[in-house]
Amino acid sequence: MEEKKINLSRRGFLKAGVAAAAAGVIGAINPDVLKAENASLVSLDYASPANGNWSKLVPKMNYGGASVRYAEHNDQWLGTSQIVGEVQNISEYDNGFTMAIRGELGEIPRWNYVTQGKRDPMASGLGFAISFLSTDKAVEGPAPPRAEKLPVPDPEIMSKHIKDTCYYLRADEVGIGKMPAYAYYSHRISPTHGDYATGKIDPNLLMEEIPVTERLPYVICVAVEQHLETWLASTGYDGIAKSQSYRAYHATANITVMLAQYIRSLGYRARAHHFANYASVMGPILIACGMGELTRTGDCVAHPRMGFRNKVAAVTTDLPLVPDKPIDFGMLDFCRVCRKCSENCPGEAISFDEEPVKYNGYLRWNSDFRKCAAFRTGNQEGFSCGRCVKVCPWSSKEDSWFHEAGVWIGSKGKQSASLLKQIDDMFGYGTEEITKYKWWLEWPELFPMPAGYPPTQTTQPSK
Ligand code: SF4
Ligand code: SF4
């Protein structure tokens, strides 16, 4: 009898929840739907995962051949990142791009950042689409969650269903994690980054800091790959760099806005966090969701298959879920012997140090996000930058047995990391520009700041 009741609920959440999200309706679940058909649990007959919580559509995570181990998430460790003190919630007001908007990195970076979404024709198209998703209504929903919560008798089944939903909505990778409280911003900015970056608002509009009070227990993280052939043809900081980012940011924003609304339609709280409207920092979220490790670049997280040739977004929620485990594929050791990103960074932002250092209560490489933001927003050869993404041995290759074998070797420890780095250098991987893939148009006349700028007020208030 009890088993039958559970089957009905599982069936019910699929039928009622998907229908409600599709129709954009937030109403009560029709009890007749819950009572209908109880014989199709077969459609949710997921095989028990050997390690972690796979999905039905992607039964096994694709780590691209890397040797992956599971790591800890507790008070001392977040994956392979050691916590050595109190990790403070940071304010979005202090991040590099916000500093650019406020004018603290100079006039060219400020002008570049607030006009990038309009000046470059392709970025303008993508930014226009993103601008519709930057509102609080898009990320928080048009109304509170449905009053009646759908029962979730088996959080593992629900976790798999949520992953399948994300893959269905075109995510390339999905993970679920326990939401670290320190991953929330202490304050977010209003207007949002997306409002400034896409040119939706007057850039002179004064920015406010809004306290972030949400604390939800789970986070669902999605990644969408940036286009490989385009990376192979690009320097990483030429005219296509901004569109490379925007293309994947738009995709992740779309997925998370839809997913959050779906979850609210099931009666649970959910907020989307994406490039154009964050209330949290993505680095610790990615690690908590088993989607990567910290790298020499500072707070950027690399995935074993994609490296950091992807963009990510997340949904925080109180929907009952079973979190994945953080992963360890040897990135810390690899970054100790590889300095390709440091050697190739045009902004001289990435550390050459031997070891990570203490930073805000945890250990990470001593890279300088201000220098990175200054270069990206002041870049006179293009719009933005992703040179470190392009040259990283983990993110720069095509899918092939040769690359998979290299990644497997590289994930096996410091000695083998050194070998993979040498092979990578020998083949010139990551540093070449393969012109046969170059398909985009360049607009060099759009890069320089015009004479006479700025016409009016230029800076936002400093702290
Ligand atoms: S994005 Fe460019 S400037 Fe920033 S760290 Fe990477 S290579 Fe350096
Ligand atoms: S380029 Fe090398 S050092 Fe830099 S993040 Fe990638 S593996 Fe680490």
CSV table of C-alpha atoms and ligand atoms in Angstrom, one decimal:
chain,number,residue,atom,x,y,z
A,1,MET,CA,0.0,0.0,0.0
A,2,GLU,CA,2.8,2.4,1.0
A,3,GLU,CA,4.7,1.5,-2.2
A,4,LYS,CA,1.6,2.4,-4.3
A,5,LYS,CA,1.4,5.8,-2.6
A,6,ILE,CA,5.0,6.6,-3.5
A,7,ASN,CA,4.5,5.6,-7.1
A,8,LEU,CA,1.6,7.9,-7.4
A,9,SER,CA,3.6,10.8,-6.1
A,10,ARG,CA,6.5,10.2,-8.4
A,11,ARG,CA,4.1,10.0,-11.3
A,12,GLY,CA,2.3,13.1,-10.1
A,13,PHE,CA,5.4,15.3,-9.8
A,14,LEU,CA,6.3,14.6,-13.4
A,15,LYS,CA,2.8,15.1,-14.9
A,16,ALA,CA,1.7,18.0,-12.9
A,17,GLY,CA,5.0,19.8,-12.6
A,18,VAL,CA,6.0,19.7,-16.2
A,19,ALA,CA,2.6,20.7,-17.4
A,20,ALA,CA,2.5,23.6,-15.0
A,21,ALA,CA,5.9,24.9,-16.1
A,22,ALA,CA,5.0,24.5,-19.7
A,23,ALA,CA,1.8,26.4,-19.4
A,24,GLY,CA,3.4,29.0,-17.1
A,25,VAL,CA,0.6,28.3,-14.6
A,26,ILE,CA,1.1,28.4,-10.9
A,27,GLY,CA,-1.9,26.8,-9.4
A,28,ALA,CA,-2.8,23.8,-7.4
A,29,ILE,CA,-2.0,20.3,-8.6
A,30,ASN,CA,-5.0,18.7,-9.9
A,31,PRO,CA,-5.7,15.7,-7.6
A,32,ASP,CA,-7.1,13.8,-10.6
A,33,VAL,CA,-3.8,14.0,-12.2
A,34,LEU,CA,-2.1,12.5,-9.1
A,35,LYS,CA,-4.6,9.6,-9.1
A,36,ALA,CA,-4.2,8.9,-12.8
A,37,GLU,CA,-2.1,6.0,-14.1
A,38,ASN,CA,0.1,4.4,-11.6
A,39,ALA,CA,1.7,1.8,-13.8
A,40,SER,CA,4.4,3.8,-15.5
A,41,LEU,CA,7.1,4.0,-12.8
A,42,VAL,CA,9.1,2.2,-15.4
A,43,SER,CA,9.8,5.5,-17.0
A,44,LEU,CA,11.6,6.5,-13.9
A,45,ASP,CA,13.4,3.3,-13.5
A,46,TYR,CA,16.9,4.7,-13.1
A,47,ALA,CA,19.7,2.2,-12.5
A,48,SER,CA,21.3,2.7,-9.1
A,49,PRO,CA,24.4,4.8,-9.6
A,50,ALA,CA,27.7,3.1,-8.6
A,51,ASN,CA,29.2,6.5,-7.7
A,52,GLY,CA,27.1,9.6,-7.2
A,53,ASN,CA,23.8,10.5,-8.9
A,54,TRP,CA,23.8,10.1,-12.6
A,55,SER,CA,20.9,10.9,-14.8
A,56,LYS,CA,18.9,8.7,-17.2
A,57,LEU,CA,19.8,10.8,-20.3
A,58,VAL,CA,23.5,10.9,-19.3
A,59,PRO,CA,23.9,7.8,-17.2
A,60,LYS,CA,27.7,8.3,-16.6
A,61,MET,CA,29.4,11.6,-16.2
A,62,ASN,CA,31.8,12.4,-19.1
A,63,TYR,CA,35.1,13.3,-17.6
A,64,GLY,CA,36.9,13.1,-21.0
A,65,GLY,CA,39.2,10.2,-19.9
A,66,ALA,CA,40.5,11.9,-16.7
A,67,SER,CA,41.1,9.7,-13.6
A,68,VAL,CA,38.6,11.2,-11.1
A,69,ARG,CA,38.3,10.5,-7.4
A,70,TYR,CA,35.8,11.8,-4.9
A,71,ALA,CA,36.7,14.5,-2.4
A,72,GLU,CA,35.4,16.0,0.8
A,73,HIS,CA,32.9,18.7,1.5
A,74,ASN,CA,33.2,19.7,5.2
A,75,ASP,CA,34.4,22.5,7.4
A,76,GLN,CA,38.1,21.9,6.4
A,77,TRP,CA,37.7,21.1,2.7
A,78,LEU,CA,35.7,22.0,-0.2
A,79,GLY,CA,36.8,19.4,-2.7
A,80,THR,CA,40.5,19.8,-3.0
A,81,SER,CA,40.4,23.4,-1.7
A,82,GLN,CA,41.6,23.6,1.9
A,83,ILE,CA,39.7,25.9,4.2
A,84,VAL,CA,42.1,27.5,6.7
A,85,GLY,CA,39.9,30.2,8.3
A,86,GLU,CA,36.6,31.9,8.1
A,87,VAL,CA,35.5,32.3,4.6
A,88,GLN,CA,33.7,35.7,4.4
A,89,ASN,CA,30.8,36.3,2.1
A,90,ILE,CA,32.0,38.8,-0.5
A,91,SER,CA,30.0,41.7,-2.0
A,92,GLU,CA,29.4,41.8,-5.8
A,93,TYR,CA,30.2,45.5,-5.4
A,94,ASP,CA,33.9,44.6,-5.0
A,95,ASN,CA,34.3,42.3,-8.0
A,96,GLY,CA,36.5,43.2,-10.9
A,97,PHE,CA,33.7,44.0,-13.4
A,98,THR,CA,31.8,46.1,-10.8
A,99,MET,CA,35.0,48.0,-10.3
A,100,ALA,CA,35.2,48.6,-14.0
A,101,ILE,CA,31.6,49.9,-14.0
A,102,ARG,CA,32.4,52.2,-11.1
A,103,GLY,CA,35.3,53.7,-12.9
A,104,GLU,CA,37.9,52.4,-10.5
A,105,LEU,CA,40.0,50.7,-13.2
A,106,GLY,CA,40.0,53.9,-15.4
A,107,GLU,CA,37.9,55.5,-18.0
A,108,ILE,CA,38.7,53.1,-20.9
A,109,PRO,CA,37.7,50.0,-19.0
A,110,ARG,CA,34.5,51.7,-17.8
A,111,TRP,CA,33.6,52.9,-21.2
A,112,ASN,CA,34.4,49.5,-22.7
A,113,TYR,CA,32.4,47.6,-20.2
A,114,VAL,CA,29.2,49.6,-20.4
A,115,THR,CA,29.3,49.9,-24.2
A,116,GLN,CA,30.4,46.4,-25.1
A,117,GLY,CA,26.9,45.1,-25.4
A,118,LYS,CA,26.1,47.7,-28.0
A,119,ARG,CA,29.3,48.4,-29.9
A,120,ASP,CA,30.2,45.0,-31.2
A,121,PRO,CA,27.4,43.9,-33.6
A,122,MET,CA,27.3,40.3,-32.7
A,123,ALA,CA,27.7,40.9,-28.9
A,124,SER,CA,24.9,43.4,-29.3
A,125,GLY,CA,22.6,40.6,-30.7
A,126,LEU,CA,23.5,38.2,-27.9
A,127,GLY,CA,23.4,40.9,-25.2
A,128,PHE,CA,19.9,42.0,-26.4
A,129,ALA,CA,18.7,38.4,-25.8
A,130,ILE,CA,20.4,38.2,-22.4
A,131,SER,CA,18.9,41.5,-21.3
A,132,PHE,CA,15.4,40.0,-21.0
A,133,LEU,CA,16.8,37.5,-18.5
A,134,SER,CA,18.6,40.0,-16.2
A,135,THR,CA,15.5,41.1,-14.2
A,136,ASP,CA,14.8,40.1,-10.7
A,137,LYS,CA,11.4,38.8,-11.9
A,138,ALA,CA,13.2,36.4,-14.3
A,139,VAL,CA,15.5,34.9,-11.7
A,140,GLU,CA,13.1,35.0,-8.7
A,141,GLY,CA,9.9,34.3,-10.6
A,142,PRO,CA,6.7,36.2,-11.2
A,143,ALA,CA,5.1,34.9,-8.0
A,144,PRO,CA,5.9,32.9,-4.9
A,145,PRO,CA,6.1,29.1,-5.3
A,146,ARG,CA,2.9,27.1,-5.6
A,147,ALA,CA,1.3,27.0,-2.1
A,148,GLU,CA,1.0,23.2,-2.0
A,149,LYS,CA,4.4,21.4,-2.2
A,150,LEU,CA,4.5,18.3,-4.3
A,151,PRO,CA,5.6,15.3,-2.1
A,152,VAL,CA,9.1,14.1,-2.8
A,153,PRO,CA,9.4,10.7,-1.2
A,154,ASP,CA,12.7,9.9,-2.9
A,155,PRO,CA,15.1,12.8,-3.2
A,156,GLU,CA,17.5,10.6,-5.3
A,157,ILE,CA,14.8,10.0,-7.9
A,158,MET,CA,14.1,13.7,-7.9
A,159,SER,CA,17.8,14.5,-8.3
A,160,LYS,CA,18.1,12.4,-11.4
A,161,HIS,CA,14.9,13.9,-12.8
A,162,ILE,CA,16.3,17.4,-12.2
A,163,LYS,CA,19.5,16.4,-14.0
A,164,ASP,CA,17.6,15.0,-16.9
A,165,THR,CA,15.6,18.2,-17.1
A,166,CYS,CA,18.8,20.2,-17.3
A,167,TYR,CA,20.2,18.0,-20.1
A,168,TYR,CA,16.8,18.2,-21.9
A,169,LEU,CA,17.1,22.0,-21.6
A,170,ARG,CA,20.5,21.7,-23.4
A,171,ALA,CA,23.0,21.8,-20.5
A,172,ASP,CA,26.3,20.1,-21.4
A,173,GLU,CA,27.0,19.1,-17.7
A,174,VAL,CA,25.0,19.2,-14.6
A,175,GLY,CA,25.8,18.8,-10.9
A,176,ILE,CA,23.9,19.1,-7.6
A,177,GLY,CA,25.6,20.3,-4.4
A,178,LYS,CA,25.1,21.3,-0.8
A,179,MET,CA,25.0,25.1,-1.1
A,180,PRO,CA,28.0,26.5,0.8
A,181,ALA,CA,26.7,29.5,2.8
A,182,TYR,CA,29.9,31.4,1.9
A,183,ALA,CA,29.0,31.0,-1.8
A,184,TYR,CA,26.3,33.6,-1.4
A,185,TYR,CA,27.2,37.2,-2.0
A,186,SER,CA,26.9,39.4,1.1
A,187,HIS,CA,25.4,42.0,-1.2
A,188,ARG,CA,24.5,42.1,-4.9
A,189,ILE,CA,24.3,45.1,-7.1
A,190,SER,CA,21.3,46.9,-8.6
A,191,PRO,CA,21.1,47.6,-11.5
A,192,THR,CA,22.6,44.2,-12.3
A,193,HIS,CA,25.7,43.4,-14.2
A,194,GLY,CA,23.6,42.3,-17.1
A,195,ASP,CA,21.8,45.7,-17.2
A,196,TYR,CA,25.2,47.5,-17.4
A,197,ALA,CA,26.9,45.1,-19.7
A,198,THR,CA,24.2,44.7,-22.3
A,199,GLY,CA,23.7,48.5,-22.5
A,200,LYS,CA,20.1,48.2,-21.3
A,201,ILE,CA,20.4,51.2,-18.9
A,202,ASP,CA,22.1,54.5,-18.7
A,203,PRO,CA,25.6,53.6,-17.4
A,204,ASN,CA,25.5,56.7,-15.2
A,205,LEU,CA,22.7,55.3,-13.2
A,206,LEU,CA,23.9,55.0,-9.6
A,207,MET,CA,24.5,51.5,-8.3
A,208,GLU,CA,23.0,50.2,-5.1
A,209,GLU,CA,24.2,47.4,-2.8
A,210,ILE,CA,21.3,45.0,-1.9
A,211,PRO,CA,21.8,42.6,1.0
A,212,VAL,CA,21.5,38.9,0.0
A,213,THR,CA,19.5,37.2,2.7
A,214,GLU,CA,18.6,33.9,1.0
A,215,ARG,CA,20.0,30.7,2.4
A,216,LEU,CA,18.8,27.6,0.6
A,217,PRO,CA,20.2,24.2,1.2
A,218,TYR,CA,20.9,22.9,-2.3
A,219,VAL,CA,22.3,24.2,-5.6
A,220,ILE,CA,22.0,22.8,-9.1
A,221,CYS,CA,24.7,23.9,-11.4
A,222,VAL,CA,24.7,23.8,-15.2
A,223,ALA,CA,27.6,24.3,-17.7
A,224,VAL,CA,27.4,25.0,-21.4
A,225,GLU,CA,30.5,24.6,-23.5
A,226,GLN,CA,32.0,27.5,-25.5
A,227,HIS,CA,32.4,26.8,-29.1
A,228,LEU,CA,35.6,24.7,-29.7
A,229,GLU,CA,36.4,25.5,-33.3
A,230,THR,CA,36.0,29.2,-32.6
A,231,TRP,CA,38.5,28.9,-29.7
A,232,LEU,CA,40.9,27.1,-32.0
A,233,ALA,CA,40.8,29.9,-34.5
A,234,SER,CA,40.9,32.8,-32.0
A,235,THR,CA,43.7,34.4,-30.1
A,236,GLY,CA,41.4,34.4,-27.1
A,237,TYR,CA,41.2,38.2,-26.8
A,238,ASP,CA,40.2,39.2,-30.4
A,239,GLY,CA,36.9,40.4,-31.8
A,240,ILE,CA,35.0,37.2,-31.1
A,241,ALA,CA,35.9,36.9,-27.4
A,242,LYS,CA,32.9,38.7,-26.0
A,243,SER,CA,30.5,36.8,-28.2
A,244,GLN,CA,32.1,33.5,-27.1
A,245,SER,CA,31.2,34.4,-23.6
A,246,TYR,CA,27.8,35.8,-24.3
A,247,ARG,CA,26.7,32.8,-26.4
A,248,ALA,CA,27.3,30.4,-23.5
A,249,TYR,CA,26.1,32.8,-20.8
A,250,HIS,CA,22.8,33.2,-22.7
A,251,ALA,CA,22.4,29.5,-22.9
A,252,THR,CA,23.0,29.0,-19.1
A,253,ALA,CA,20.8,31.9,-18.2
A,254,ASN,CA,18.0,30.4,-20.3
A,255,ILE,CA,18.3,27.0,-18.7
A,256,THR,CA,18.4,28.2,-15.1
A,257,VAL,CA,15.5,30.7,-15.5
A,258,MET,CA,13.3,27.9,-16.9
A,259,LEU,CA,14.5,25.4,-14.3
A,260,ALA,CA,13.9,27.7,-11.4
A,261,GLN,CA,10.3,28.4,-12.6
A,262,TYR,CA,9.7,24.7,-13.0
A,263,ILE,CA,10.8,24.1,-9.4
A,264,ARG,CA,8.6,26.9,-8.1
A,265,SER,CA,5.8,25.3,-10.0
A,266,LEU,CA,6.4,22.2,-7.9
A,267,GLY,CA,5.9,24.2,-4.7
A,268,TYR,CA,9.5,24.8,-3.7
A,269,ARG,CA,11.7,27.9,-3.5
A,270,ALA,CA,14.2,28.4,-6.3
A,271,ARG,CA,16.3,31.3,-7.6
A,272,ALA,CA,18.3,31.4,-10.8
A,273,HIS,CA,21.9,32.8,-10.6
A,274,HIS,CA,23.4,33.7,-14.0
A,275,PHE,CA,25.8,36.1,-15.5
A,276,ALA,CA,23.3,38.9,-15.8
A,277,ASN,CA,21.9,38.6,-12.3
A,278,TYR,CA,23.9,36.7,-9.6
A,279,ALA,CA,23.4,36.5,-5.9
A,280,SER,CA,26.2,34.1,-5.5
A,281,VAL,CA,29.8,33.2,-6.6
A,282,MET,CA,30.1,30.3,-9.0
A,283,GLY,CA,33.5,28.9,-8.0
A,284,PRO,CA,32.5,27.2,-4.7
A,285,ILE,CA,29.2,26.2,-6.2
A,286,LEU,CA,31.0,24.3,-9.1
A,287,ILE,CA,33.2,22.5,-6.6
A,288,ALA,CA,30.4,21.6,-4.3
A,289,CYS,CA,28.5,20.2,-7.3
A,290,GLY,CA,31.4,17.9,-8.3
A,291,MET,CA,32.1,19.9,-11.5
A,292,GLY,CA,35.7,20.8,-11.1
A,293,GLU,CA,38.6,22.1,-9.1
A,294,LEU,CA,40.2,25.5,-8.5
A,295,THR,CA,43.0,26.4,-10.9
A,296,ARG,CA,46.1,28.6,-11.1
A,297,THR,CA,43.9,31.4,-12.5
A,298,GLY,CA,42.6,32.1,-9.0
A,299,ASP,CA,38.9,31.4,-8.5
A,300,CYS,CA,38.2,29.9,-11.9
A,301,VAL,CA,37.2,26.2,-11.7
A,302,ALA,CA,38.2,23.7,-14.4
A,303,HIS,CA,36.2,20.6,-15.4
A,304,PRO,CA,38.1,17.4,-16.2
A,305,ARG,CA,36.7,17.3,-19.8
A,306,MET,CA,35.9,20.9,-20.7
A,307,GLY,CA,38.6,22.7,-18.6
A,308,PHE,CA,37.1,26.1,-18.3
A,309,ARG,CA,36.0,26.4,-21.9
A,310,ASN,CA,32.4,26.8,-20.6
A,311,LYS,CA,30.1,29.2,-18.8
A,312,VAL,CA,28.0,28.2,-15.8
A,313,ALA,CA,24.9,29.3,-14.0
A,314,ALA,CA,23.0,27.8,-11.0
A,315,VAL,CA,19.7,27.4,-9.2
A,316,THR,CA,19.5,27.5,-5.4
A,317,THR,CA,16.5,25.6,-4.0
A,318,ASP,CA,14.9,23.8,-1.0
A,319,LEU,CA,13.6,21.1,-3.3
A,320,PRO,CA,14.7,17.8,-1.5
A,321,LEU,CA,17.8,16.6,-3.4
A,322,VAL,CA,20.8,14.3,-2.9
A,323,PRO,CA,24.1,16.2,-3.6
A,324,ASP,CA,26.9,14.9,-5.6
A,325,LYS,CA,30.4,14.8,-4.2
A,326,PRO,CA,33.2,17.2,-5.1
A,327,ILE,CA,35.9,15.7,-7.4
A,328,ASP,CA,39.6,15.4,-7.5
A,329,PHE,CA,41.3,14.8,-10.8
A,330,GLY,CA,44.8,16.2,-9.9
A,331,MET,CA,44.3,19.8,-10.9
A,332,LEU,CA,46.3,21.2,-8.0
A,333,ASP,CA,49.4,19.1,-8.9
A,334,PHE,CA,48.9,19.9,-12.6
A,335,CYS,CA,48.8,23.6,-11.9
A,336,ARG,CA,52.0,23.3,-9.8
A,337,VAL,CA,54.0,22.2,-12.9
A,338,CYS,CA,52.1,24.0,-15.7
A,339,ARG,CA,52.2,27.7,-16.0
A,340,LYS,CA,50.8,28.0,-19.5
A,341,CYS,CA,48.1,30.5,-18.5
A,342,SER,CA,50.6,32.6,-16.5
A,343,GLU,CA,53.0,32.7,-19.5
A,344,ASN,CA,50.2,33.6,-22.0
A,345,CYS,CA,48.0,36.0,-20.0
A,346,PRO,CA,48.1,39.4,-21.8
A,347,GLY,CA,47.0,41.1,-18.5
A,348,GLU,CA,49.8,39.6,-16.4
A,349,ALA,CA,47.1,38.6,-13.9
A,350,ILE,CA,48.0,35.0,-13.3
A,351,SER,CA,50.5,33.9,-10.6
A,352,PHE,CA,53.8,32.1,-11.3
A,353,ASP,CA,54.0,31.0,-7.6
A,354,GLU,CA,55.1,27.5,-6.5
A,355,GLU,CA,52.1,27.1,-4.1
A,356,PRO,CA,48.6,28.4,-3.4
A,357,VAL,CA,48.3,31.1,-0.7
A,358,LYS,CA,45.8,31.9,2.0
A,359,TYR,CA,43.0,34.1,0.6
A,360,ASN,CA,39.7,34.9,2.4
A,361,GLY,CA,40.0,31.8,4.6
A,362,TYR,CA,41.0,29.2,2.0
A,363,LEU,CA,44.0,28.3,-0.1
A,364,ARG,CA,44.1,29.4,-3.8
A,365,TRP,CA,46.6,30.6,-6.3
A,366,ASN,CA,47.6,34.2,-5.9
A,367,SER,CA,46.2,35.6,-9.2
A,368,ASP,CA,44.9,39.1,-9.4
A,369,PHE,CA,41.3,39.5,-10.5
A,370,ARG,CA,41.7,43.3,-10.7
A,371,LYS,CA,44.4,43.0,-13.4
A,372,CYS,CA,42.3,40.5,-15.3
A,373,ALA,CA,39.2,42.7,-15.2
A,374,ALA,CA,41.4,45.7,-16.2
A,375,PHE,CA,42.7,43.9,-19.2
A,376,ARG,CA,39.4,42.4,-20.3
A,377,THR,CA,37.5,45.7,-20.0
A,378,GLY,CA,40.4,47.8,-21.5
A,379,ASN,CA,41.3,45.4,-24.3
A,380,GLN,CA,42.0,47.4,-27.4
A,381,GLU,CA,42.4,44.4,-29.7
A,382,GLY,CA,39.0,43.0,-29.1
A,383,PHE,CA,36.2,42.8,-26.6
A,384,SER,CA,37.1,40.9,-23.4
A,385,CYS,CA,39.5,38.0,-23.1
A,386,GLY,CA,39.7,34.2,-22.6
A,387,ARG,CA,43.4,33.6,-23.5
A,388,CYS,CA,43.8,31.5,-20.3
A,389,VAL,CA,40.9,29.3,-21.3
A,390,LYS,CA,42.3,28.8,-24.8
A,391,VAL,CA,45.8,27.7,-23.7
A,392,CYS,CA,44.9,25.5,-20.7
A,393,PRO,CA,45.8,21.9,-21.6
A,394,TRP,CA,42.5,20.8,-20.0
A,395,SER,CA,40.3,23.0,-22.2
A,396,SER,CA,42.0,23.5,-25.6
A,397,LYS,CA,41.5,20.3,-27.4
A,398,GLU,CA,39.2,18.4,-29.6
A,399,ASP,CA,37.5,15.2,-28.4
A,400,SER,CA,39.9,12.5,-29.4
A,401,TRP,CA,41.4,9.3,-28.0
A,402,PHE,CA,44.8,11.1,-28.0
A,403,HIS,CA,43.5,14.0,-25.9
A,404,GLU,CA,41.6,11.5,-23.6
A,405,ALA,CA,44.8,9.5,-23.1
A,406,GLY,CA,46.7,12.8,-22.3
A,407,VAL,CA,44.1,13.8,-19.8
A,408,TRP,CA,44.3,10.4,-18.1
A,409,ILE,CA,48.0,10.7,-17.8
A,410,GLY,CA,47.8,14.3,-16.6
A,411,SER,CA,45.3,13.4,-13.8
A,412,LYS,CA,47.7,10.8,-12.3
A,413,GLY,CA,50.0,13.1,-10.3
A,414,LYS,CA,52.8,15.6,-10.5
A,415,GLN,CA,55.3,13.6,-12.6
A,416,SER,CA,52.7,12.7,-15.2
A,417,ALA,CA,51.3,16.2,-15.2
A,418,SER,CA,54.8,17.4,-16.2
A,419,LEU,CA,54.8,14.9,-19.1
A,420,LEU,CA,51.4,16.0,-20.4
A,421,LYS,CA,52.5,19.7,-20.2
A,422,GLN,CA,55.6,18.9,-22.3
A,423,ILE,CA,53.5,17.0,-24.9
A,424,ASP,CA,51.1,19.9,-24.9
A,425,ASP,CA,53.9,22.4,-25.5
A,426,MET,CA,55.5,20.2,-28.1
A,427,PHE,CA,52.4,20.1,-30.2
A,428,GLY,CA,51.8,23.9,-29.7
A,429,TYR,CA,48.4,23.1,-28.4
A,430,GLY,CA,46.4,26.1,-27.3
A,431,THR,CA,48.7,28.7,-28.6
A,432,GLU,CA,48.0,28.2,-32.3
A,433,GLU,CA,45.3,30.0,-34.3
A,434,ILE,CA,43.8,27.6,-36.8
A,435,THR,CA,42.7,30.0,-39.5
A,436,LYS,CA,40.5,27.5,-41.4
A,437,TYR,CA,38.0,27.8,-38.5
A,438,LYS,CA,38.0,31.6,-38.5
A,439,TRP,CA,34.5,32.6,-39.6
A,440,TRP,CA,33.7,35.8,-37.8
A,441,LEU,CA,34.1,39.5,-38.8
A,442,GLU,CA,36.4,41.9,-37.0
A,443,TRP,CA,35.4,45.5,-36.2
A,444,PRO,CA,38.7,47.2,-35.2
A,445,GLU,CA,37.2,50.6,-35.7
A,446,LEU,CA,34.8,49.9,-32.8
A,447,PHE,CA,37.6,49.3,-30.2
A,448,PRO,CA,39.0,52.8,-29.4
A,449,MET,CA,37.2,55.1,-27.0
A,450,PRO,CA,35.9,58.0,-29.0
A,451,ALA,CA,37.3,61.5,-28.5
A,452,GLY,CA,35.1,63.6,-26.2
A,453,TYR,CA,34.2,60.7,-23.9
A,454,PRO,CA,33.1,60.8,-21.2
A,455,PRO,CA,30.5,63.5,-21.7
A,456,THR,CA,29.0,63.6,-18.2
A,457,GLN,CA,29.4,62.0,-14.8
A,458,THR,CA,31.9,59.2,-14.9
A,459,THR,CA,32.2,57.4,-11.6
A,460,GLN,CA,30.0,55.5,-9.3
A,461,PRO,CA,30.6,56.1,-5.6
A,462,SER,CA,33.6,54.3,-4.0
A,463,LYS,CA,33.3,52.6,-0.7
B,1,SF4,S1,40.9,36.3,-19.1
B,1,SF4,FE1,42.7,37.1,-20.1
B,1,SF4,S2,43.5,38.7,-18.7
B,1,SF4,FE2,42.1,37.4,-17.5
B,1,SF4,S3,43.4,35.9,-16.5
B,1,SF4,FE3,42.6,35.0,-18.4
B,1,SF4,S4,44.2,35.4,-19.9
B,1,SF4,FE4,44.6,36.8,-18.2
B,2,SF4,S1,47.0,26.5,-18.0
B,2,SF4,FE1,48.1,25.1,-16.7
B,2,SF4,S2,48.5,26.2,-14.8
B,2,SF4,FE2,46.9,27.3,-16.0
B,2,SF4,S3,45.0,26.6,-15.1
B,2,SF4,FE3,45.5,25.3,-16.9
B,2,SF4,S4,46.6,23.6,-16.1
B,2,SF4,FE4,46.6,25.1,-14.5
